[in-house]
Amino acid sequence: PKPFNVGTNYGGATISVNNKEMFIAVKNPVPENAENIDIFSTKYEFVTDEKTGEQSWKWTPLESIGDHINTALGWEAQPSLSGDGQRLLFAKVDATTIPDRNGNPSHDLFLCERQADGSWATPQPISSLNTDGQEKSPFIHSDSKTLYFSSNGHKGRGGMDIFYCKMNDDGTFTEPKNIGHPINTQEDETGLIVSADGEVAYFYSRRIEGARGFDIFSFQLPEKAKPERVVVLKGSVEDEAGEPVTDARVKLNYVQSKEIQELDVNEFDGSYATIVNVERGEDVLMSVVKEDLAFNSRVVANRDNEKPPSVVKLEVETHPISTNKAFVINDIYYSTNSADIDRSSKLILDEFALYLQENPSLYIEIRGHTDDVGSDSDNLALSMDRAFEVKGYLERQGVNGKRIQAKGFGESKPMSDNTSEEGRAKNRRTEFVIMKM
């Protein structure tokens, strides 16, 4: 569909982690160069048809990413967008790239940074990787650090070989390493991409075991060449009526390093998507930030989990702050038949304590609930113990105990039926009620 496949030729494309921004190489003839190739961009937006008034999701018309990047006499193609959306890498050939051994311009790798207004800065050659040979097909993984590319200018087995390296915090790159045999051969190996979980890679090559044209191959990525472990976190933010919340921000809190990352939800449908780096071995909390919202933090990465999923989908229902209404404190877990709070639950309570300290006018009641397994009296006692344990924990984090009441309801106020484990899990919950604002 438009705006694609309406011109003569299209090349490599790269898409943002939320699937709503794409960069693509397009044949763009100009008077000086009929074979000109440039990089264009498009966004996936919710638009209204001016004639019919119908609303639908469509890709916007392709636009050049700028004359400071695209050149009439050059070749700019094979774009790759970092997982955080802040860097665009691509291959380029023009009079400014390093001449090959015959004095002709060669393919070089370039990088440009996204600026605060969303535009792209002037691209810079990656001098430590470029040679008098050919460097092309850059692919930066979702970790925004691990770069793969093809080259015949670095030491290899012949033809174009696949190399990998890491981006340092200062924007420089480590020394590239050949991914080795049997991936690299005397033929050309190019176009490598790597799955989000860093396990599987794909590339194309012309080699004997193929059909002698360019064929697509896949392989298990060796440990030495794997990117940092990441989780793709995505979902949507809705209000109590199920309508999208489009003017909020998603905040990620890396607990141990105290690093905070924020991103806007989509302005049309309240969706969000981002990359969570779990290589660091940190706990990561997520919350939706908007004025007058009730506390809503969740645990999205637990440092005790050695094999986190590659994708976490989390739909968030937000609630305006109000009195005499029960709000569930998510991700609070206890040992079986115990009021002991587990380690990951304490992360949420630490965040809740901070929320209460930042809102000193709030007075709350902690409410404990259980499922219907066991006797009524035992469940009532257990729910009271858990509510008072939460109250005590918040006090130990510096919240004035006079602001906190605690009450247990046992199995008397289920929010779901108790006929399934899923329903019972929903009923085993901890809530807070704002008694005074």
JSON list of C-alpha atoms in Angstrom, two decimals, residues 195-344:
[
{"chain": "A", "resi": 195, "resn": "SER", "atom": "CA", "xyz": [16.52, -11.62, 17.05]},
{"chain": "A", "resi": 196, "resn": "ALA", "atom": "CA", "xyz": [15.50, -9.53, 20.06]},
{"chain": "A", "resi": 197, "resn": "ASP", "atom": "CA", "xyz": [16.49, -12.31, 22.47]},
{"chain": "A", "resi": 198, "resn": "GLY", "atom": "CA", "xyz": [19.97, -12.45, 20.92]},
{"chain": "A", "resi": 199, "resn": "GLU", "atom": "CA", "xyz": [19.77, -16.16, 20.16]},
{"chain": "A", "resi": 200, "resn": "VAL", "atom": "CA", "xyz": [19.26, -16.41, 16.39]},
{"chain": "A", "resi": 201, "resn": "ALA", "atom": "CA", "xyz": [20.80, -14.50, 13.49]},
{"chain": "A", "resi": 202, "resn": "TYR", "atom": "CA", "xyz": [19.89, -14.33, 9.80]},
{"chain": "A", "resi": 203, "resn": "PHE", "atom": "CA", "xyz": [22.00, -13.27, 6.83]},
{"chain": "A", "resi": 204, "resn": "TYR", "atom": "CA", "xyz": [22.22, -13.77, 3.09]},
{"chain": "A", "resi": 205, "resn": "SER", "atom": "CA", "xyz": [25.05, -15.27, 1.08]},
{"chain": "A", "resi": 206, "resn": "ARG", "atom": "CA", "xyz": [25.92, -16.90, -2.21]},
{"chain": "A", "resi": 207, "resn": "ARG", "atom": "CA", "xyz": [27.53, -20.23, -1.34]},
{"chain": "A", "resi": 208, "resn": "ILE", "atom": "CA", "xyz": [27.70, -23.84, -2.48]},
{"chain": "A", "resi": 209, "resn": "GLU", "atom": "CA", "xyz": [25.02, -25.23, -0.12]},
{"chain": "A", "resi": 210, "resn": "GLY", "atom": "CA", "xyz": [22.56, -22.67, -1.44]},
{"chain": "A", "resi": 211, "resn": "ALA", "atom": "CA", "xyz": [21.04, -22.32, -4.88]},
{"chain": "A", "resi": 212, "resn": "ARG", "atom": "CA", "xyz": [24.09, -20.29, -5.99]},
{"chain": "A", "resi": 213, "resn": "GLY", "atom": "CA", "xyz": [22.06, -17.13, -6.00]},
{"chain": "A", "resi": 214, "resn": "PHE", "atom": "CA", "xyz": [21.78, -15.08, -2.84]},
{"chain": "A", "resi": 215, "resn": "ASP", "atom": "CA", "xyz": [20.07, -17.28, -0.22]},
{"chain": "A", "resi": 216, "resn": "ILE", "atom": "CA", "xyz": [18.95, -16.56, 3.34]},
{"chain": "A", "resi": 217, "resn": "PHE", "atom": "CA", "xyz": [20.63, -18.54, 6.12]},
{"chain": "A", "resi": 218, "resn": "SER", "atom": "CA", "xyz": [20.11, -18.67, 9.88]},
{"chain": "A", "resi": 219, "resn": "PHE", "atom": "CA", "xyz": [22.26, -19.86, 12.78]},
{"chain": "A", "resi": 220, "resn": "GLN", "atom": "CA", "xyz": [22.47, -19.87, 16.56]},
{"chain": "A", "resi": 221, "resn": "LEU", "atom": "CA", "xyz": [24.54, -16.86, 17.57]},
{"chain": "A", "resi": 222, "resn": "PRO", "atom": "CA", "xyz": [27.71, -17.86, 19.45]},
{"chain": "A", "resi": 223, "resn": "GLU", "atom": "CA", "xyz": [28.02, -16.56, 23.02]},
{"chain": "A", "resi": 224, "resn": "LYS", "atom": "CA", "xyz": [30.93, -14.29, 22.14]},
{"chain": "A", "resi": 225, "resn": "ALA", "atom": "CA", "xyz": [28.84, -12.43, 19.57]},
{"chain": "A", "resi": 226, "resn": "LYS", "atom": "CA", "xyz": [25.60, -12.13, 21.54]},
{"chain": "A", "resi": 227, "resn": "PRO", "atom": "CA", "xyz": [24.17, -8.71, 22.40]},
{"chain": "A", "resi": 228, "resn": "GLU", "atom": "CA", "xyz": [23.25, -7.65, 25.90]},
{"chain": "A", "resi": 229, "resn": "ARG", "atom": "CA", "xyz": [20.06, -9.23, 27.24]},
{"chain": "A", "resi": 230, "resn": "VAL", "atom": "CA", "xyz": [17.02, -7.03, 26.78]},
{"chain": "A", "resi": 231, "resn": "VAL", "atom": "CA", "xyz": [13.28, -7.26, 27.26]},
{"chain": "A", "resi": 232, "resn": "VAL", "atom": "CA", "xyz": [10.87, -5.61, 24.84]},
{"chain": "A", "resi": 233, "resn": "LEU", "atom": "CA", "xyz": [8.25, -4.00, 27.08]},
{"chain": "A", "resi": 234, "resn": "LYS", "atom": "CA", "xyz": [5.07, -2.96, 25.32]},
{"chain": "A", "resi": 235, "resn": "GLY", "atom": "CA", "xyz": [1.39, -2.44, 25.93]},
{"chain": "A", "resi": 236, "resn": "SER", "atom": "CA", "xyz": [-1.14, 0.34, 26.28]},
{"chain": "A", "resi": 237, "resn": "VAL", "atom": "CA", "xyz": [-2.43, 2.74, 28.91]},
{"chain": "A", "resi": 238, "resn": "GLU", "atom": "CA", "xyz": [-6.17, 3.02, 29.46]},
{"chain": "A", "resi": 239, "resn": "ASP", "atom": "CA", "xyz": [-8.52, 4.72, 31.87]},
{"chain": "A", "resi": 240, "resn": "GLU", "atom": "CA", "xyz": [-11.26, 3.03, 33.90]},
{"chain": "A", "resi": 241, "resn": "ALA", "atom": "CA", "xyz": [-13.65, 3.16, 30.93]},
{"chain": "A", "resi": 242, "resn": "GLY", "atom": "CA", "xyz": [-11.17, 1.41, 28.65]},
{"chain": "A", "resi": 243, "resn": "GLU", "atom": "CA", "xyz": [-10.39, 4.56, 26.69]},
{"chain": "A", "resi": 244, "resn": "PRO", "atom": "CA", "xyz": [-6.75, 5.24, 25.74]},
{"chain": "A", "resi": 245, "resn": "VAL", "atom": "CA", "xyz": [-4.78, 7.65, 27.90]},
{"chain": "A", "resi": 246, "resn": "THR", "atom": "CA", "xyz": [-2.78, 9.67, 25.39]},
{"chain": "A", "resi": 247, "resn": "ASP", "atom": "CA", "xyz": [-1.18, 12.39, 27.52]},
{"chain": "A", "resi": 248, "resn": "ALA", "atom": "CA", "xyz": [0.81, 10.29, 29.99]},
{"chain": "A", "resi": 249, "resn": "ARG", "atom": "CA", "xyz": [4.41, 9.14, 30.30]},
{"chain": "A", "resi": 250, "resn": "VAL", "atom": "CA", "xyz": [5.82, 5.73, 31.13]},
{"chain": "A", "resi": 251, "resn": "LYS", "atom": "CA", "xyz": [8.62, 5.83, 33.70]},
{"chain": "A", "resi": 252, "resn": "LEU", "atom": "CA", "xyz": [11.21, 3.08, 34.17]},
{"chain": "A", "resi": 253, "resn": "ASN", "atom": "CA", "xyz": [13.13, 2.99, 37.44]},
{"chain": "A", "resi": 254, "resn": "TYR", "atom": "CA", "xyz": [16.34, 0.94, 37.46]},
{"chain": "A", "resi": 255, "resn": "VAL", "atom": "CA", "xyz": [16.36, 0.37, 41.21]},
{"chain": "A", "resi": 256, "resn": "GLN", "atom": "CA", "xyz": [20.01, -0.39, 41.99]},
{"chain": "A", "resi": 257, "resn": "SER", "atom": "CA", "xyz": [21.59, 2.30, 39.77]},
{"chain": "A", "resi": 258, "resn": "LYS", "atom": "CA", "xyz": [18.70, 4.74, 40.40]},
{"chain": "A", "resi": 259, "resn": "GLU", "atom": "CA", "xyz": [18.61, 5.50, 36.67]},
{"chain": "A", "resi": 260, "resn": "ILE", "atom": "CA", "xyz": [15.26, 6.84, 35.45]},
{"chain": "A", "resi": 261, "resn": "GLN", "atom": "CA", "xyz": [14.04, 6.59, 31.86]},
{"chain": "A", "resi": 262, "resn": "GLU", "atom": "CA", "xyz": [10.81, 8.12, 30.57]},
{"chain": "A", "resi": 263, "resn": "LEU", "atom": "CA", "xyz": [8.90, 7.95, 27.30]},
{"chain": "A", "resi": 264, "resn": "ASP", "atom": "CA", "xyz": [5.62, 9.36, 26.02]},
{"chain": "A", "resi": 265, "resn": "VAL", "atom": "CA", "xyz": [2.73, 7.04, 25.26]},
{"chain": "A", "resi": 266, "resn": "ASN", "atom": "CA", "xyz": [1.43, 7.24, 21.69]},
{"chain": "A", "resi": 267, "resn": "GLU", "atom": "CA", "xyz": [-0.65, 10.36, 21.17]},
{"chain": "A", "resi": 268, "resn": "PHE", "atom": "CA", "xyz": [-3.32, 8.46, 19.21]},
{"chain": "A", "resi": 269, "resn": "ASP", "atom": "CA", "xyz": [-3.92, 5.15, 21.00]},
{"chain": "A", "resi": 270, "resn": "GLY", "atom": "CA", "xyz": [-2.03, 5.33, 24.31]},
{"chain": "A", "resi": 271, "resn": "SER", "atom": "CA", "xyz": [0.30, 2.50, 23.32]},
{"chain": "A", "resi": 272, "resn": "TYR", "atom": "CA", "xyz": [3.92, 2.33, 24.36]},
{"chain": "A", "resi": 273, "resn": "ALA", "atom": "CA", "xyz": [6.97, 0.20, 23.63]},
{"chain": "A", "resi": 274, "resn": "THR", "atom": "CA", "xyz": [10.50, 0.38, 24.95]},
{"chain": "A", "resi": 275, "resn": "ILE", "atom": "CA", "xyz": [13.58, -1.68, 25.61]},
{"chain": "A", "resi": 276, "resn": "VAL", "atom": "CA", "xyz": [14.50, -2.76, 29.15]},
{"chain": "A", "resi": 277, "resn": "ASN", "atom": "CA", "xyz": [18.14, -3.71, 29.60]},
{"chain": "A", "resi": 278, "resn": "VAL", "atom": "CA", "xyz": [18.29, -6.76, 31.88]},
{"chain": "A", "resi": 279, "resn": "GLU", "atom": "CA", "xyz": [21.99, -7.45, 31.29]},
{"chain": "A", "resi": 280, "resn": "ARG", "atom": "CA", "xyz": [22.82, -5.20, 34.24]},
{"chain": "A", "resi": 281, "resn": "GLY", "atom": "CA", "xyz": [21.11, -7.55, 36.69]},
{"chain": "A", "resi": 282, "resn": "GLU", "atom": "CA", "xyz": [18.90, -4.83, 38.11]},
{"chain": "A", "resi": 283, "resn": "ASP", "atom": "CA", "xyz": [15.32, -4.72, 39.30]},
{"chain": "A", "resi": 284, "resn": "VAL", "atom": "CA", "xyz": [13.24, -2.47, 37.07]},
{"chain": "A", "resi": 285, "resn": "LEU", "atom": "CA", "xyz": [9.92, -0.88, 38.02]},
{"chain": "A", "resi": 286, "resn": "MET", "atom": "CA", "xyz": [7.44, 0.70, 35.65]},
{"chain": "A", "resi": 287, "resn": "SER", "atom": "CA", "xyz": [4.82, 3.34, 36.43]},
{"chain": "A", "resi": 288, "resn": "VAL", "atom": "CA", "xyz": [2.52, 5.60, 34.43]},
{"chain": "A", "resi": 289, "resn": "VAL", "atom": "CA", "xyz": [3.05, 9.26, 35.23]},
{"chain": "A", "resi": 290, "resn": "LYS", "atom": "CA", "xyz": [0.32, 11.86, 34.90]},
{"chain": "A", "resi": 291, "resn": "GLU", "atom": "CA", "xyz": [-1.03, 14.50, 37.24]},
{"chain": "A", "resi": 292, "resn": "ASP", "atom": "CA", "xyz": [-3.55, 13.22, 39.80]},
{"chain": "A", "resi": 293, "resn": "LEU", "atom": "CA", "xyz": [-3.14, 9.51, 39.00]},
{"chain": "A", "resi": 294, "resn": "ALA", "atom": "CA", "xyz": [-3.26, 6.92, 41.77]},
{"chain": "A", "resi": 295, "resn": "PHE", "atom": "CA", "xyz": [-0.14, 4.86, 42.50]},
{"chain": "A", "resi": 296, "resn": "ASN", "atom": "CA", "xyz": [0.33, 2.18, 39.80]},
{"chain": "A", "resi": 297, "resn": "SER", "atom": "CA", "xyz": [3.91, 0.83, 39.84]},
{"chain": "A", "resi": 298, "resn": "ARG", "atom": "CA", "xyz": [4.69, -2.68, 38.54]},
{"chain": "A", "resi": 299, "resn": "VAL", "atom": "CA", "xyz": [7.78, -4.90, 38.53]},
{"chain": "A", "resi": 300, "resn": "VAL", "atom": "CA", "xyz": [8.84, -5.46, 34.90]},
{"chain": "A", "resi": 301, "resn": "ALA", "atom": "CA", "xyz": [12.28, -7.00, 35.49]},
{"chain": "A", "resi": 302, "resn": "ASN", "atom": "CA", "xyz": [13.44, -9.00, 38.50]},
{"chain": "A", "resi": 303, "resn": "ARG", "atom": "CA", "xyz": [17.18, -9.47, 38.97]},
{"chain": "A", "resi": 304, "resn": "ASP", "atom": "CA", "xyz": [16.52, -12.94, 40.44]},
{"chain": "A", "resi": 305, "resn": "ASN", "atom": "CA", "xyz": [15.09, -14.10, 37.10]},
{"chain": "A", "resi": 306, "resn": "GLU", "atom": "CA", "xyz": [17.99, -15.65, 35.18]},
{"chain": "A", "resi": 307, "resn": "LYS", "atom": "CA", "xyz": [15.92, -16.23, 32.03]},
{"chain": "A", "resi": 308, "resn": "PRO", "atom": "CA", "xyz": [13.53, -13.30, 31.59]},
{"chain": "A", "resi": 309, "resn": "PRO", "atom": "CA", "xyz": [11.12, -13.41, 28.64]},
{"chain": "A", "resi": 310, "resn": "SER", "atom": "CA", "xyz": [12.20, -11.54, 25.52]},
{"chain": "A", "resi": 311, "resn": "VAL", "atom": "CA", "xyz": [8.84, -9.73, 25.34]},
{"chain": "A", "resi": 312, "resn": "VAL", "atom": "CA", "xyz": [6.64, -8.50, 28.20]},
{"chain": "A", "resi": 313, "resn": "LYS", "atom": "CA", "xyz": [3.20, -7.17, 27.34]},
{"chain": "A", "resi": 314, "resn": "LEU", "atom": "CA", "xyz": [1.60, -5.07, 30.05]},
{"chain": "A", "resi": 315, "resn": "GLU", "atom": "CA", "xyz": [-1.76, -3.34, 29.68]},
{"chain": "A", "resi": 316, "resn": "VAL", "atom": "CA", "xyz": [-2.08, -0.65, 32.34]},
{"chain": "A", "resi": 317, "resn": "GLU", "atom": "CA", "xyz": [-5.41, 0.58, 33.67]},
{"chain": "A", "resi": 318, "resn": "THR", "atom": "CA", "xyz": [-5.03, 3.92, 35.40]},
{"chain": "A", "resi": 319, "resn": "HIS", "atom": "CA", "xyz": [-7.29, 5.49, 38.00]},
{"chain": "A", "resi": 320, "resn": "PRO", "atom": "CA", "xyz": [-7.64, 9.12, 39.05]},
{"chain": "A", "resi": 321, "resn": "ILE", "atom": "CA", "xyz": [-6.74, 9.73, 42.65]},
{"chain": "A", "resi": 322, "resn": "SER", "atom": "CA", "xyz": [-9.87, 9.94, 44.81]},
{"chain": "A", "resi": 323, "resn": "THR", "atom": "CA", "xyz": [-11.03, 9.22, 48.35]},
{"chain": "A", "resi": 324, "resn": "ASN", "atom": "CA", "xyz": [-12.91, 6.18, 49.65]},
{"chain": "A", "resi": 325, "resn": "LYS", "atom": "CA", "xyz": [-12.04, 4.03, 46.64]},
{"chain": "A", "resi": 326, "resn": "ALA", "atom": "CA", "xyz": [-9.92, 0.88, 46.76]},
{"chain": "A", "resi": 327, "resn": "PHE", "atom": "CA", "xyz": [-6.84, 0.69, 44.53]},
{"chain": "A", "resi": 328, "resn": "VAL", "atom": "CA", "xyz": [-4.90, -2.54, 44.12]},
{"chain": "A", "resi": 329, "resn": "ILE", "atom": "CA", "xyz": [-1.18, -2.39, 44.88]},
{"chain": "A", "resi": 330, "resn": "ASN", "atom": "CA", "xyz": [0.15, -4.60, 42.09]},
{"chain": "A", "resi": 331, "resn": "ASP", "atom": "CA", "xyz": [2.85, -7.26, 42.45]},
{"chain": "A", "resi": 332, "resn": "ILE", "atom": "CA", "xyz": [2.60, -7.74, 46.23]},
{"chain": "A", "resi": 333, "resn": "TYR", "atom": "CA", "xyz": [3.25, -11.38, 47.09]},
{"chain": "A", "resi": 334, "resn": "TYR", "atom": "CA", "xyz": [3.56, -13.29, 50.35]},
{"chain": "A", "resi": 335, "resn": "SER", "atom": "CA", "xyz": [4.84, -16.69, 51.34]},
{"chain": "A", "resi": 336, "resn": "THR", "atom": "CA", "xyz": [2.10, -19.34, 51.57]},
{"chain": "A", "resi": 337, "resn": "ASN", "atom": "CA", "xyz": [-0.04, -18.92, 54.71]},
{"chain": "A", "resi": 338, "resn": "SER", "atom": "CA", "xyz": [2.36, -16.21, 55.85]},
{"chain": "A", "resi": 339, "resn": "ALA", "atom": "CA", "xyz": [2.50, -12.44, 56.18]},
{"chain": "A", "resi": 340, "resn": "ASP", "atom": "CA", "xyz": [6.17, -12.38, 55.12]},
{"chain": "A", "resi": 341, "resn": "ILE", "atom": "CA", "xyz": [6.63, -10.05, 52.14]},
{"chain": "A", "resi": 342, "resn": "ASP", "atom": "CA", "xyz": [8.95, -11.30, 49.41]},
{"chain": "A", "resi": 343, "resn": "ARG", "atom": "CA", "xyz": [11.89, -9.30, 48.06]},
{"chain": "A", "resi": 344, "resn": "SER", "atom": "CA", "xyz": [10.31, -8.11, 44.80]}
]
